[in-house]
mmCIF file with all atom_site columns, C-alpha atoms in Angstrom:
data_model
loop_
_atom_site.group_PDB
_atom_site.id
_atom_site.type_symbol
_atom_site.label_atom_id
_atom_site.label_alt_id
_atom_site.label_comp_id
_atom_site.label_asym_id
_atom_site.label_entity_id
_atom_site.label_seq_id
_atom_site.pdbx_PDB_ins_code
_atom_site.Cartn_x
_atom_site.Cartn_y
_atom_site.Cartn_z
_atom_site.occupancy
_atom_site.B_iso_or_equiv
_atom_site.pdbx_formal_charge
_atom_site.auth_seq_id
_atom_site.auth_comp_id
_atom_site.auth_asym_id
_atom_site.auth_atom_id
_atom_site.pdbx_PDB_model_num
ATOM 1   C CA . MET A 1 1   ? 126.120 68.598  94.224  1.00 78.00 ? 1   MET A CA 1
ATOM 2   C CA . LEU A 1 2   ? 128.426 66.644  91.786  1.00 85.00 ? 2   LEU A CA 1
ATOM 3   C CA . GLY A 1 3   ? 130.197 69.917  90.229  1.00 85.00 ? 3   GLY A CA 1
ATOM 4   C CA . VAL A 1 4   ? 130.678 71.040  93.811  1.00 84.00 ? 4   VAL A CA 1
ATOM 5   C CA . PHE A 1 5   ? 132.270 67.706  94.409  1.00 87.00 ? 5   PHE A CA 1
ATOM 6   C CA . VAL A 1 6   ? 134.377 67.688  91.346  1.00 88.00 ? 6   VAL A CA 1
ATOM 7   C CA . LEU A 1 7   ? 136.100 71.181  92.398  1.00 88.00 ? 7   LEU A CA 1
ATOM 8   C CA . MET A 1 8   ? 136.716 70.710  95.974  1.00 87.00 ? 8   MET A CA 1
ATOM 9   C CA . ILE A 1 9   ? 138.765 68.289  95.347  1.00 89.00 ? 9   ILE A CA 1
ATOM 10  C CA . ALA A 1 10  ? 140.192 68.199  92.040  1.00 88.00 ? 10  ALA A CA 1
ATOM 11  C CA . VAL A 1 11  ? 141.363 71.812  92.513  1.00 88.00 ? 11  VAL A CA 1
ATOM 12  C CA . PRO A 1 12  ? 143.681 71.563  95.239  1.00 88.00 ? 12  PRO A CA 1
ATOM 13  C CA . ALA A 1 13  ? 144.079 68.121  93.773  1.00 89.00 ? 13  ALA A CA 1
ATOM 14  C CA . VAL A 1 14  ? 146.100 69.781  90.701  1.00 89.00 ? 14  VAL A CA 1
ATOM 15  C CA . ALA A 1 15  ? 147.542 72.762  92.321  1.00 87.00 ? 15  ALA A CA 1
ATOM 16  C CA . THR A 1 16  ? 151.166 72.505  92.397  1.00 85.00 ? 16  THR A CA 1
ATOM 17  C CA . GLU A 1 17  ? 151.507 74.898  95.259  1.00 85.00 ? 17  GLU A CA 1
ATOM 18  C CA . ARG A 1 18  ? 149.421 74.043  97.984  1.00 86.00 ? 18  ARG A CA 1
ATOM 19  C CA . ALA A 1 19  ? 148.461 76.321  101.415 1.00 86.00 ? 19  ALA A CA 1
ATOM 20  C CA . SER A 1 20  ? 149.392 74.836  104.592 1.00 87.00 ? 20  SER A CA 1
ATOM 21  C CA . ALA A 1 21  ? 146.781 73.858  106.771 1.00 88.00 ? 21  ALA A CA 1
ATOM 22  C CA . LYS A 1 22  ? 148.465 76.561  109.597 1.00 89.00 ? 22  LYS A CA 1
ATOM 23  C CA . PHE A 1 23  ? 147.840 78.937  106.963 1.00 85.00 ? 23  PHE A CA 1
ATOM 24  C CA . VAL A 1 24  ? 144.039 78.233  106.025 1.00 83.00 ? 24  VAL A CA 1
ATOM 25  C CA . PHE A 1 25  ? 143.178 78.221  109.520 1.00 83.00 ? 25  PHE A CA 1
ATOM 26  C CA . THR A 1 26  ? 145.721 80.389  110.881 1.00 82.00 ? 26  THR A CA 1
ATOM 27  C CA . ASN A 1 27  ? 146.388 83.189  108.284 1.00 78.00 ? 27  ASN A CA 1
ATOM 28  C CA . PHE A 1 28  ? 143.885 86.917  108.093 1.00 73.00 ? 28  PHE A CA 1
ATOM 29  C CA . ASN A 1 29  ? 145.049 88.920  105.523 1.00 70.00 ? 29  ASN A CA 1
ATOM 30  C CA . THR A 1 30  ? 145.608 92.102  107.196 1.00 66.00 ? 30  THR A CA 1
ATOM 31  C CA . ASP A 1 31  ? 147.379 93.435  104.271 1.00 66.00 ? 31  ASP A CA 1
ATOM 32  C CA . ASN A 1 32  ? 144.546 94.583  101.850 1.00 58.00 ? 32  ASN A CA 1
ATOM 33  C CA . GLY A 1 33  ? 144.642 98.061  101.261 1.00 65.00 ? 33  GLY A CA 1
ATOM 34  C CA . ALA A 1 34  ? 141.505 98.454  102.634 1.00 64.00 ? 34  ALA A CA 1
ATOM 35  C CA . GLY A 1 35  ? 142.999 100.102 106.259 1.00 66.00 ? 35  GLY A CA 1
ATOM 36  C CA . ILE A 1 36  ? 141.478 96.891  108.087 1.00 74.00 ? 36  ILE A CA 1
ATOM 37  C CA . HIS A 1 37  ? 144.038 95.198  110.523 1.00 75.00 ? 37  HIS A CA 1
ATOM 38  C CA . SER A 1 38  ? 141.417 93.678  113.236 1.00 79.00 ? 38  SER A CA 1
ATOM 39  C CA . HIS A 1 39  ? 142.038 89.728  113.374 1.00 78.00 ? 39  HIS A CA 1
ATOM 40  C CA . VAL A 1 40  ? 137.767 89.843  114.769 1.00 84.00 ? 40  VAL A CA 1
ATOM 41  C CA . TYR A 1 41  ? 136.346 91.674  112.072 1.00 83.00 ? 41  TYR A CA 1
ATOM 42  C CA . ILE A 1 42  ? 138.529 90.022  108.655 1.00 76.00 ? 42  ILE A CA 1
ATOM 43  C CA . PHE A 1 43  ? 137.335 86.467  110.951 1.00 79.00 ? 43  PHE A CA 1
ATOM 44  C CA . LEU A 1 44  ? 133.536 87.551  111.008 1.00 81.00 ? 44  LEU A CA 1
ATOM 45  C CA . LEU A 1 45  ? 133.818 89.170  107.148 1.00 77.00 ? 45  LEU A CA 1
ATOM 46  C CA . GLY A 1 46  ? 135.378 85.970  106.082 1.00 74.00 ? 46  GLY A CA 1
ATOM 47  C CA . LEU A 1 47  ? 131.963 84.492  107.649 1.00 74.00 ? 47  LEU A CA 1
ATOM 48  C CA . LEU A 1 48  ? 130.259 86.617  105.086 1.00 74.00 ? 48  LEU A CA 1
ATOM 49  C CA . MET A 1 49  ? 130.708 83.642  102.498 1.00 68.00 ? 49  MET A CA 1
ATOM 50  C CA . SER A 1 50  ? 129.004 81.026  104.716 1.00 66.00 ? 50  SER A CA 1
ATOM 51  C CA . GLN A 1 51  ? 125.814 83.072  104.952 1.00 66.00 ? 51  GLN A CA 1
ATOM 52  C CA . TYR A 1 52  ? 124.975 80.935  101.306 1.00 62.00 ? 52  TYR A CA 1
ATOM 53  C CA . THR A 1 53  ? 123.688 78.413  103.340 1.00 58.00 ? 53  THR A CA 1
ATOM 54  C CA . LEU A 1 54  ? 121.143 80.095  105.674 1.00 61.00 ? 54  LEU A CA 1
ATOM 55  C CA . LEU A 1 55  ? 119.483 81.596  102.287 1.00 64.00 ? 55  LEU A CA 1
ATOM 56  C CA . GLY A 1 56  ? 117.476 79.254  99.840  1.00 63.00 ? 56  GLY A CA 1
ATOM 57  C CA . TYR A 1 57  ? 115.707 76.938  102.768 1.00 65.00 ? 57  TYR A CA 1
ATOM 58  C CA . ASP A 1 58  ? 112.710 78.475  102.901 1.00 67.00 ? 58  ASP A CA 1
ATOM 59  C CA . ALA A 1 59  ? 112.193 76.886  98.702  1.00 71.00 ? 59  ALA A CA 1
ATOM 60  C CA . SER A 1 60  ? 110.935 73.502  100.686 1.00 70.00 ? 60  SER A CA 1
ATOM 61  C CA . ALA A 1 61  ? 108.880 75.615  102.970 1.00 72.00 ? 61  ALA A CA 1
ATOM 62  C CA . HIS A 1 62  ? 107.661 76.538  99.411  1.00 73.00 ? 62  HIS A CA 1
ATOM 63  C CA . MET A 1 63  ? 107.575 73.616  97.343  1.00 74.00 ? 63  MET A CA 1
ATOM 64  C CA . THR A 1 64  ? 105.480 71.355  100.262 1.00 76.00 ? 64  THR A CA 1
ATOM 65  C CA . GLU A 1 65  ? 101.592 71.877  98.968  1.00 75.00 ? 65  GLU A CA 1
ATOM 66  C CA . GLU A 1 66  ? 102.565 69.689  96.147  1.00 77.00 ? 66  GLU A CA 1
ATOM 67  C CA . THR A 1 67  ? 104.768 66.960  98.324  1.00 80.00 ? 67  THR A CA 1
ATOM 68  C CA . LYS A 1 68  ? 103.437 64.213  100.249 1.00 85.00 ? 68  LYS A CA 1
ATOM 69  C CA . ASN A 1 69  ? 103.491 63.684  103.402 1.00 87.00 ? 69  ASN A CA 1
ATOM 70  C CA . ALA A 1 70  ? 103.634 67.688  103.565 1.00 83.00 ? 70  ALA A CA 1
ATOM 71  C CA . ASP A 1 71  ? 103.682 67.908  106.895 1.00 83.00 ? 71  ASP A CA 1
ATOM 72  C CA . LYS A 1 72  ? 106.126 65.756  107.906 1.00 87.00 ? 72  LYS A CA 1
ATOM 73  C CA . ASN A 1 73  ? 108.669 65.802  105.005 1.00 84.00 ? 73  ASN A CA 1
ATOM 74  C CA . GLY A 1 74  ? 108.513 69.567  104.333 1.00 81.00 ? 74  GLY A CA 1
ATOM 75  C CA . PRO A 1 75  ? 110.428 70.468  108.006 1.00 84.00 ? 75  PRO A CA 1
ATOM 76  C CA . ILE A 1 76  ? 113.329 67.292  106.887 1.00 87.00 ? 76  ILE A CA 1
ATOM 77  C CA . GLY A 1 77  ? 113.699 68.708  103.859 1.00 81.00 ? 77  GLY A CA 1
ATOM 78  C CA . ILE A 1 78  ? 114.347 72.122  104.807 1.00 80.00 ? 78  ILE A CA 1
ATOM 79  C CA . ILE A 1 79  ? 116.886 70.756  107.793 1.00 84.00 ? 79  ILE A CA 1
ATOM 80  C CA . SER A 1 80  ? 118.275 68.742  105.147 1.00 84.00 ? 80  SER A CA 1
ATOM 81  C CA . ALA A 1 81  ? 118.760 71.578  102.830 1.00 79.00 ? 81  ALA A CA 1
ATOM 82  C CA . ILE A 1 82  ? 120.269 73.459  105.933 1.00 79.00 ? 82  ILE A CA 1
ATOM 83  C CA . GLY A 1 83  ? 122.942 70.614  107.195 1.00 82.00 ? 83  GLY A CA 1
ATOM 84  C CA . ILE A 1 84  ? 123.704 69.336  103.367 1.00 82.00 ? 84  ILE A CA 1
ATOM 85  C CA . SER A 1 85  ? 124.797 73.338  102.407 1.00 79.00 ? 85  SER A CA 1
ATOM 86  C CA . ILE A 1 86  ? 126.646 73.387  105.896 1.00 79.00 ? 86  ILE A CA 1
ATOM 87  C CA . VAL A 1 87  ? 129.233 70.641  104.793 1.00 84.00 ? 87  VAL A CA 1
ATOM 88  C CA . VAL A 1 88  ? 129.338 70.674  101.383 1.00 83.00 ? 88  VAL A CA 1
ATOM 89  C CA . GLY A 1 89  ? 129.555 74.506  100.934 1.00 81.00 ? 89  GLY A CA 1
ATOM 90  C CA . TRP A 1 90  ? 132.849 74.431  103.990 1.00 83.00 ? 90  TRP A CA 1
ATOM 91  C CA . GLY A 1 91  ? 133.873 71.706  102.297 1.00 86.00 ? 91  GLY A CA 1
ATOM 92  C CA . TYR A 1 92  ? 134.049 73.859  98.635  1.00 86.00 ? 92  TYR A CA 1
ATOM 93  C CA . ILE A 1 93  ? 135.559 76.848  100.716 1.00 85.00 ? 93  ILE A CA 1
ATOM 94  C CA . LEU A 1 94  ? 138.163 74.734  101.886 1.00 88.00 ? 94  LEU A CA 1
ATOM 95  C CA . GLY A 1 95  ? 138.977 73.466  98.455  1.00 88.00 ? 95  GLY A CA 1
ATOM 96  C CA . VAL A 1 96  ? 139.533 76.525  97.658  1.00 88.00 ? 96  VAL A CA 1
ATOM 97  C CA . THR A 1 97  ? 141.555 77.488  99.855  1.00 88.00 ? 97  THR A CA 1
ATOM 98  C CA . PHE A 1 98  ? 144.145 75.370  100.117 1.00 90.00 ? 98  PHE A CA 1
ATOM 99  C CA . ALA A 1 99  ? 144.406 75.286  96.555  1.00 89.00 ? 99  ALA A CA 1
ATOM 100 C CA . VAL A 1 100 ? 145.794 79.470  97.265  1.00 87.00 ? 100 VAL A CA 1
ATOM 101 C CA . LYS A 1 101 ? 149.319 80.355  97.734  1.00 78.00 ? 101 LYS A CA 1
ATOM 102 C CA . ASP A 1 102 ? 149.914 84.024  96.697  1.00 80.00 ? 102 ASP A CA 1
ATOM 103 C CA . ILE A 1 103 ? 146.823 86.792  98.262  1.00 80.00 ? 103 ILE A CA 1
ATOM 104 C CA . PRO A 1 104 ? 148.113 89.554  96.780  1.00 79.00 ? 104 PRO A CA 1
ATOM 105 C CA . SER A 1 105 ? 148.285 88.066  93.013  1.00 81.00 ? 105 SER A CA 1
ATOM 106 C CA . LEU A 1 106 ? 144.712 87.022  93.358  1.00 81.00 ? 106 LEU A CA 1
ATOM 107 C CA . LEU A 1 107 ? 143.658 90.203  94.491  1.00 79.00 ? 107 LEU A CA 1
ATOM 108 C CA . SER A 1 108 ? 145.546 91.999  91.075  1.00 80.00 ? 108 SER A CA 1
ATOM 109 C CA . PRO A 1 109 ? 143.446 93.441  88.917  1.00 84.00 ? 109 PRO A CA 1
ATOM 110 C CA . ASP A 1 110 ? 146.481 92.762  86.531  1.00 85.00 ? 110 ASP A CA 1
ATOM 111 C CA . ASN A 1 111 ? 146.388 89.429  86.912  1.00 84.00 ? 111 ASN A CA 1
ATOM 112 C CA . GLU A 1 112 ? 145.174 86.566  84.101  1.00 84.00 ? 112 GLU A CA 1
ATOM 113 C CA . ALA A 1 113 ? 141.034 87.089  85.727  1.00 81.00 ? 113 ALA A CA 1
ATOM 114 C CA . GLY A 1 114 ? 140.817 90.556  85.393  1.00 82.00 ? 114 GLY A CA 1
ATOM 115 C CA . GLY A 1 115 ? 140.891 90.290  89.617  1.00 77.00 ? 115 GLY A CA 1
ATOM 116 C CA . TYR A 1 116 ? 137.992 88.053  89.842  1.00 84.00 ? 116 TYR A CA 1
ATOM 117 C CA . ALA A 1 117 ? 140.085 86.100  92.235  1.00 85.00 ? 117 ALA A CA 1
ATOM 118 C CA . ILE A 1 118 ? 138.018 82.066  92.250  1.00 86.00 ? 118 ILE A CA 1
ATOM 119 C CA . ALA A 1 119 ? 138.586 82.434  88.729  1.00 88.00 ? 119 ALA A CA 1
ATOM 120 C CA . GLN A 1 120 ? 142.261 83.337  89.131  1.00 89.00 ? 120 GLN A CA 1
ATOM 121 C CA . VAL A 1 121 ? 143.048 80.618  92.020  1.00 89.00 ? 121 VAL A CA 1
ATOM 122 C CA . PHE A 1 122 ? 140.685 78.209  89.312  1.00 90.00 ? 122 PHE A CA 1
ATOM 123 C CA . TYR A 1 123 ? 143.751 79.336  86.116  1.00 89.00 ? 123 TYR A CA 1
ATOM 124 C CA . GLN A 1 124 ? 146.690 79.140  88.348  1.00 88.00 ? 124 GLN A CA 1
ATOM 125 C CA . ALA A 1 125 ? 146.100 75.555  89.748  1.00 89.00 ? 125 ALA A CA 1
ATOM 126 C CA . PHE A 1 126 ? 145.619 74.130  86.281  1.00 90.00 ? 126 PHE A CA 1
ATOM 127 C CA . LYS A 1 127 ? 148.773 76.378  84.638  1.00 88.00 ? 127 LYS A CA 1
ATOM 128 C CA . SER A 1 128 ? 151.110 75.955  87.348  1.00 86.00 ? 128 SER A CA 1
ATOM 129 C CA . ARG A 1 129 ? 149.850 71.787  86.365  1.00 88.00 ? 129 ARG A CA 1
ATOM 130 C CA . TYR A 1 130 ? 149.406 71.310  82.706  1.00 89.00 ? 130 TYR A CA 1
ATOM 131 C CA . GLY A 1 131 ? 150.558 74.911  81.577  1.00 86.00 ? 131 GLY A CA 1
ATOM 132 C CA . SER A 1 132 ? 147.443 75.956  80.458  1.00 85.00 ? 132 SER A CA 1
ATOM 133 C CA . GLY A 1 133 ? 144.478 77.495  82.563  1.00 83.00 ? 133 GLY A CA 1
ATOM 134 C CA . VAL A 1 134 ? 141.916 75.747  79.900  1.00 88.00 ? 134 VAL A CA 1
ATOM 135 C CA . GLY A 1 135 ? 141.042 73.280  83.338  1.00 89.00 ? 135 GLY A CA 1
ATOM 136 C CA . GLY A 1 136 ? 140.084 76.779  85.786  1.00 88.00 ? 136 GLY A CA 1
ATOM 137 C CA . ILE A 1 137 ? 138.136 77.615  82.793  1.00 89.00 ? 137 ILE A CA 1
ATOM 138 C CA . VAL A 1 138 ? 135.842 74.730  82.638  1.00 91.00 ? 138 VAL A CA 1
ATOM 139 C CA . CYS A 1 139 ? 135.717 75.143  86.360  1.00 90.00 ? 139 CYS A CA 1
ATOM 140 C CA . LEU A 1 140 ? 133.915 78.652  85.872  1.00 90.00 ? 140 LEU A CA 1
ATOM 141 C CA . GLY A 1 141 ? 131.550 76.156  83.615  1.00 92.00 ? 141 GLY A CA 1
ATOM 142 C CA . ILE A 1 142 ? 130.905 74.071  86.844  1.00 91.00 ? 142 ILE A CA 1
ATOM 143 C CA . VAL A 1 143 ? 130.294 76.948  88.902  1.00 88.00 ? 143 VAL A CA 1
ATOM 144 C CA . ALA A 1 144 ? 127.847 79.017  85.696  1.00 90.00 ? 144 ALA A CA 1
ATOM 145 C CA . VAL A 1 145 ? 125.985 75.233  85.851  1.00 90.00 ? 145 VAL A CA 1
ATOM 146 C CA . ALA A 1 146 ? 125.423 75.452  89.752  1.00 84.00 ? 146 ALA A CA 1
ATOM 147 C CA . ILE A 1 147 ? 124.665 78.935  89.294  1.00 83.00 ? 147 ILE A CA 1
ATOM 148 C CA . TYR A 1 148 ? 121.848 78.385  86.646  1.00 89.00 ? 148 TYR A CA 1
ATOM 149 C CA . PHE A 1 149 ? 120.377 75.338  89.156  1.00 84.00 ? 149 PHE A CA 1
ATOM 150 C CA . CYS A 1 150 ? 120.452 77.443  91.313  1.00 78.00 ? 150 CYS A CA 1
ATOM 151 C CA . GLY A 1 151 ? 118.263 80.347  89.382  1.00 81.00 ? 151 GLY A CA 1
ATOM 152 C CA . MET A 1 152 ? 116.213 77.533  88.494  1.00 83.00 ? 152 MET A CA 1
ATOM 153 C CA . SER A 1 153 ? 115.385 76.785  91.853  1.00 77.00 ? 153 SER A CA 1
ATOM 154 C CA . SER A 1 154 ? 114.448 80.755  93.231  1.00 76.00 ? 154 SER A CA 1
ATOM 155 C CA . VAL A 1 155 ? 112.894 80.880  89.794  1.00 81.00 ? 155 VAL A CA 1
ATOM 156 C CA . THR A 1 156 ? 110.331 77.643  90.990  1.00 78.00 ? 156 THR A CA 1
ATOM 157 C CA . SER A 1 157 ? 110.104 78.822  94.817  1.00 72.00 ? 157 SER A CA 1
ATOM 158 C CA . ASN A 1 158 ? 109.146 82.535  94.020  1.00 74.00 ? 158 ASN A CA 1
ATOM 159 C CA . SER A 1 159 ? 106.201 81.032  91.789  1.00 75.00 ? 159 SER A CA 1
ATOM 160 C CA . ARG A 1 160 ? 105.068 79.654  94.257  1.00 68.00 ? 160 ARG A CA 1
#
């Protein structure tokens, strides 16, 4: 969780150009080359970014047999997992979105990250401030560690 807090604060703080709140909350990328021009449909697709908050909460249920007062602590763990994921996940998405300035360059396969938008956001933020994208690579390392721990949580949960 510390890594997520670092990313959601550091990336927009390091970026020399930040998106406005109006852009973050009202802009829909209808110029996407895929022919999707419906704001409602794009909004619904954007909700998929937060679907991970509804995944993995059952790990608490799988692990309750090994906890004290499982009848009380199991539901508390499930509800806490969902609530914390919603708040922290939304903060992370907002932090990254405020660092976005040029959407077409993020999605271009010819950019420095080969078309991987999040990697390009990290890279551009640090390159614009420090002249080098090394900090963006460190940010990707934080993401890799988080993915590792999520994988370990899944393996532990599934082994039960």
